[in-house]
Amino acid sequence: QVQLMESGGGSVQAGGSLRLSCSAPAGLYCLGWFRQVPGKEREGVAVMINGGSIDYADSVKGRFTISKDSTKNTLYLQMNSLKAEDTAMYYCTARWTVGCDIGTRPDAWGQGTQVTVSS
């Protein structure tokens, strides 16, 4: 059982920034961030293949940055220029089967951290 633990969510005004962190086991093939708004399906935000290839949702390109510190087994999501429509529960995710992009369902999910952006 892969355990993923997010932190760093909170409330911020539009235009502000937040950084999410996720403690994840070493060596996973694909790590990423998904989000969900109540009443809607979960959507991929950003994913990173072990080794560097990255995929972002069009809605966050240029504003969000996914990165990983392998020395700390920690995945990050730096979110800048936040908008009200970024308000959602954000989930750290992992995938170990073939395929790593924002449209592919992860194999494991964290419990989520809430991000609320007020306009």
PDB file of C-alpha atoms in Angstrom:
ATOM      1  CA  GLN A   1       0.000   0.000   0.000  1.00  0.00           C
ATOM      2  CA  VAL A   2       1.545   3.261  -1.152  1.00  0.00           C
ATOM      3  CA  GLN A   3       1.047   6.088   1.317  1.00  0.00           C
ATOM      4  CA  LEU A   4       0.940   9.636   0.056  1.00  0.00           C
ATOM      5  CA  MET A   5       0.531  12.545   2.442  1.00  0.00           C
ATOM      6  CA  GLU A   6      -0.212  16.081   1.301  1.00  0.00           C
ATOM      7  CA  SER A   7       0.291  19.349   3.131  1.00  0.00           C
ATOM      8  CA  GLY A   8       0.301  23.047   2.339  1.00  0.00           C
ATOM      9  CA  GLY A   9      -3.263  23.777   1.368  1.00  0.00           C
ATOM     10  CA  GLY A  10      -5.116  26.797   2.663  1.00  0.00           C
ATOM     11  CA  SER A  11      -6.934  29.972   1.756  1.00  0.00           C
ATOM     12  CA  VAL A  12      -5.461  32.723  -0.369  1.00  0.00           C
ATOM     13  CA  GLN A  13      -6.680  35.701  -2.343  1.00  0.00           C
ATOM     14  CA  ALA A  14      -6.726  35.669  -6.117  1.00  0.00           C
ATOM     15  CA  GLY A  15      -3.287  36.419  -7.508  1.00  0.00           C
ATOM     16  CA  GLY A  16      -1.558  34.840  -4.539  1.00  0.00           C
ATOM     17  CA  SER A  17       0.601  31.745  -4.257  1.00  0.00           C
ATOM     18  CA  LEU A  18       0.649  28.462  -2.385  1.00  0.00           C
ATOM     19  CA  ARG A  19       2.992  25.509  -2.368  1.00  0.00           C
ATOM     20  CA  LEU A  20       1.700  22.007  -1.834  1.00  0.00           C
ATOM     21  CA  SER A  21       3.951  19.230  -0.606  1.00  0.00           C
ATOM     22  CA  CYS A  22       3.553  15.469  -0.728  1.00  0.00           C
ATOM     23  CA  SER A  23       5.570  12.867   1.086  1.00  0.00           C
ATOM     24  CA  ALA A  24       5.907   9.897  -1.253  1.00  0.00           C
ATOM     25  CA  PRO A  25       7.988   6.705  -1.289  1.00  0.00           C
ATOM     26  CA  ALA A  26      11.112   6.717  -3.392  1.00  0.00           C
ATOM     27  CA  GLY A  27      11.279   5.138  -6.808  1.00  0.00           C
ATOM     28  CA  LEU A  28       7.707   5.575  -8.017  1.00  0.00           C
ATOM     29  CA  TYR A  29       7.342   5.750 -11.798  1.00  0.00           C
ATOM     30  CA  CYS A  30       4.847   8.577 -11.957  1.00  0.00           C
ATOM     31  CA  LEU A  31       3.882  11.194  -9.371  1.00  0.00           C
ATOM     32  CA  GLY A  32       1.417  13.971  -9.780  1.00  0.00           C
ATOM     33  CA  TRP A  33      -1.362  16.219  -8.609  1.00  0.00           C
ATOM     34  CA  PHE A  34      -5.055  15.958  -9.364  1.00  0.00           C
ATOM     35  CA  ARG A  35      -7.886  18.130  -8.092  1.00  0.00           C
ATOM     36  CA  GLN A  36     -11.609  17.889  -7.575  1.00  0.00           C
ATOM     37  CA  VAL A  37     -14.413  20.358  -7.151  1.00  0.00           C
ATOM     38  CA  PRO A  38     -17.598  19.048  -5.487  1.00  0.00           C
ATOM     39  CA  GLY A  39     -19.978  17.707  -8.110  1.00  0.00           C
ATOM     40  CA  LYS A  40     -17.270  17.333 -10.729  1.00  0.00           C
ATOM     41  CA  GLU A  41     -14.867  14.592 -11.698  1.00  0.00           C
ATOM     42  CA  ARG A  42     -11.285  14.651 -10.572  1.00  0.00           C
ATOM     43  CA  GLU A  43      -8.967  16.225 -13.119  1.00  0.00           C
ATOM     44  CA  GLY A  44      -5.247  15.995 -13.656  1.00  0.00           C
ATOM     45  CA  VAL A  45      -3.270  19.128 -12.885  1.00  0.00           C
ATOM     46  CA  ALA A  46       0.352  18.076 -13.334  1.00  0.00           C
ATOM     47  CA  VAL A  47       2.260  14.805 -13.458  1.00  0.00           C
ATOM     48  CA  MET A  48       5.942  13.962 -13.528  1.00  0.00           C
ATOM     49  CA  ILE A  49       7.599  10.795 -14.765  1.00  0.00           C
ATOM     50  CA  ASN A  50      10.582   9.625 -12.734  1.00  0.00           C
ATOM     51  CA  GLY A  51      13.360  11.027 -14.827  1.00  0.00           C
ATOM     52  CA  GLY A  52      11.754  14.343 -15.572  1.00  0.00           C
ATOM     53  CA  SER A  53       9.067  14.340 -18.279  1.00  0.00           C
ATOM     54  CA  ILE A  54       6.181  16.563 -17.177  1.00  0.00           C
ATOM     55  CA  ASP A  55       2.597  17.046 -18.326  1.00  0.00           C
ATOM     56  CA  TYR A  56       0.423  20.010 -17.263  1.00  0.00           C
ATOM     57  CA  ALA A  57      -3.226  20.802 -17.726  1.00  0.00           C
ATOM     58  CA  ASP A  58      -3.687  23.714 -20.109  1.00  0.00           C
ATOM     59  CA  SER A  59      -5.512  25.658 -17.412  1.00  0.00           C
ATOM     60  CA  VAL A  60      -2.417  25.786 -15.170  1.00  0.00           C
ATOM     61  CA  LYS A  61       0.430  26.055 -17.673  1.00  0.00           C
ATOM     62  CA  GLY A  62       2.658  29.000 -16.896  1.00  0.00           C
ATOM     63  CA  ARG A  63       1.237  29.328 -13.370  1.00  0.00           C
ATOM     64  CA  PHE A  64       1.885  25.989 -11.660  1.00  0.00           C
ATOM     65  CA  THR A  65       5.166  24.119 -11.399  1.00  0.00           C
ATOM     66  CA  ILE A  66       5.592  20.506 -10.335  1.00  0.00           C
ATOM     67  CA  SER A  67       8.920  19.435  -8.899  1.00  0.00           C
ATOM     68  CA  LYS A  68      10.468  16.750  -6.773  1.00  0.00           C
ATOM     69  CA  ASP A  69      13.201  16.679  -4.156  1.00  0.00           C
ATOM     70  CA  SER A  70      14.480  13.115  -4.269  1.00  0.00           C
ATOM     71  CA  THR A  71      16.670  13.630  -1.205  1.00  0.00           C
ATOM     72  CA  LYS A  72      13.518  14.282   0.832  1.00  0.00           C
ATOM     73  CA  ASN A  73      11.139  11.952  -1.058  1.00  0.00           C
ATOM     74  CA  THR A  74       8.879  14.961  -1.489  1.00  0.00           C
ATOM     75  CA  LEU A  75       6.791  16.136  -4.423  1.00  0.00           C
ATOM     76  CA  TYR A  76       5.798  19.793  -4.717  1.00  0.00           C
ATOM     77  CA  LEU A  77       3.272  21.864  -6.584  1.00  0.00           C
ATOM     78  CA  GLN A  78       4.090  25.562  -6.673  1.00  0.00           C
ATOM     79  CA  MET A  79       0.943  27.464  -7.541  1.00  0.00           C
ATOM     80  CA  ASN A  80       1.255  31.107  -8.569  1.00  0.00           C
ATOM     81  CA  SER A  81      -1.255  33.632  -9.886  1.00  0.00           C
ATOM     82  CA  LEU A  82      -4.046  31.652  -8.316  1.00  0.00           C
ATOM     83  CA  LYS A  83      -7.567  32.123  -9.585  1.00  0.00           C
ATOM     84  CA  ALA A  84     -10.927  31.467  -7.972  1.00  0.00           C
ATOM     85  CA  GLU A  85     -11.422  28.561 -10.385  1.00  0.00           C
ATOM     86  CA  ASP A  86      -8.368  26.854  -8.875  1.00  0.00           C
ATOM     87  CA  THR A  87     -10.395  26.286  -5.699  1.00  0.00           C
ATOM     88  CA  ALA A  88     -10.552  22.527  -5.170  1.00  0.00           C
ATOM     89  CA  MET A  89      -9.374  19.594  -3.129  1.00  0.00           C
ATOM     90  CA  TYR A  90      -5.901  18.739  -4.360  1.00  0.00           C
ATOM     91  CA  TYR A  91      -4.646  15.160  -4.298  1.00  0.00           C
ATOM     92  CA  CYS A  92      -1.146  13.803  -4.526  1.00  0.00           C
ATOM     93  CA  THR A  93      -1.134  10.781  -6.796  1.00  0.00           C
ATOM     94  CA  ALA A  94       1.104   7.946  -7.891  1.00  0.00           C
ATOM     95  CA  ARG A  95       1.077   5.490 -10.732  1.00  0.00           C
ATOM     96  CA  TRP A  96       3.285   2.479 -11.280  1.00  0.00           C
ATOM     97  CA  THR A  97       1.622   0.967 -14.327  1.00  0.00           C
ATOM     98  CA  VAL A  98       2.420   2.135 -17.849  1.00  0.00           C
ATOM     99  CA  GLY A  99       1.158   5.553 -18.803  1.00  0.00           C
ATOM    100  CA  CYS A 100       1.810   8.856 -17.089  1.00  0.00           C
ATOM    101  CA  ASP A 101      -0.192  11.866 -18.170  1.00  0.00           C
ATOM    102  CA  ILE A 102      -2.911  14.046 -16.713  1.00  0.00           C
ATOM    103  CA  GLY A 103      -5.601  12.036 -18.467  1.00  0.00           C
ATOM    104  CA  THR A 104      -4.613   8.678 -16.981  1.00  0.00           C
ATOM    105  CA  ARG A 105      -6.157   7.596 -13.715  1.00  0.00           C
ATOM    106  CA  PRO A 106      -3.572   7.169 -10.939  1.00  0.00           C
ATOM    107  CA  ASP A 107      -3.081   3.925  -9.026  1.00  0.00           C
ATOM    108  CA  ALA A 108      -2.907   5.628  -5.618  1.00  0.00           C
ATOM    109  CA  TRP A 109      -4.258   8.804  -4.046  1.00  0.00           C
ATOM    110  CA  GLY A 110      -3.472  10.813  -0.950  1.00  0.00           C
ATOM    111  CA  GLN A 111      -6.230  12.059   1.314  1.00  0.00           C
ATOM    112  CA  GLY A 112      -6.216  15.521  -0.191  1.00  0.00           C
ATOM    113  CA  THR A 113      -5.597  19.086   0.900  1.00  0.00           C
ATOM    114  CA  GLN A 114      -8.057  21.917   0.345  1.00  0.00           C
ATOM    115  CA  VAL A 115      -7.093  25.004  -1.622  1.00  0.00           C
ATOM    116  CA  THR A 116      -9.505  27.940  -1.526  1.00  0.00           C
ATOM    117  CA  VAL A 117      -8.938  31.055  -3.628  1.00  0.00           C
ATOM    118  CA  SER A 118     -11.112  34.063  -2.960  1.00  0.00           C
ATOM    119  CA  SER A 119     -11.697  36.706  -5.579  1.00  0.00           C
TER     120      SER A 119
END
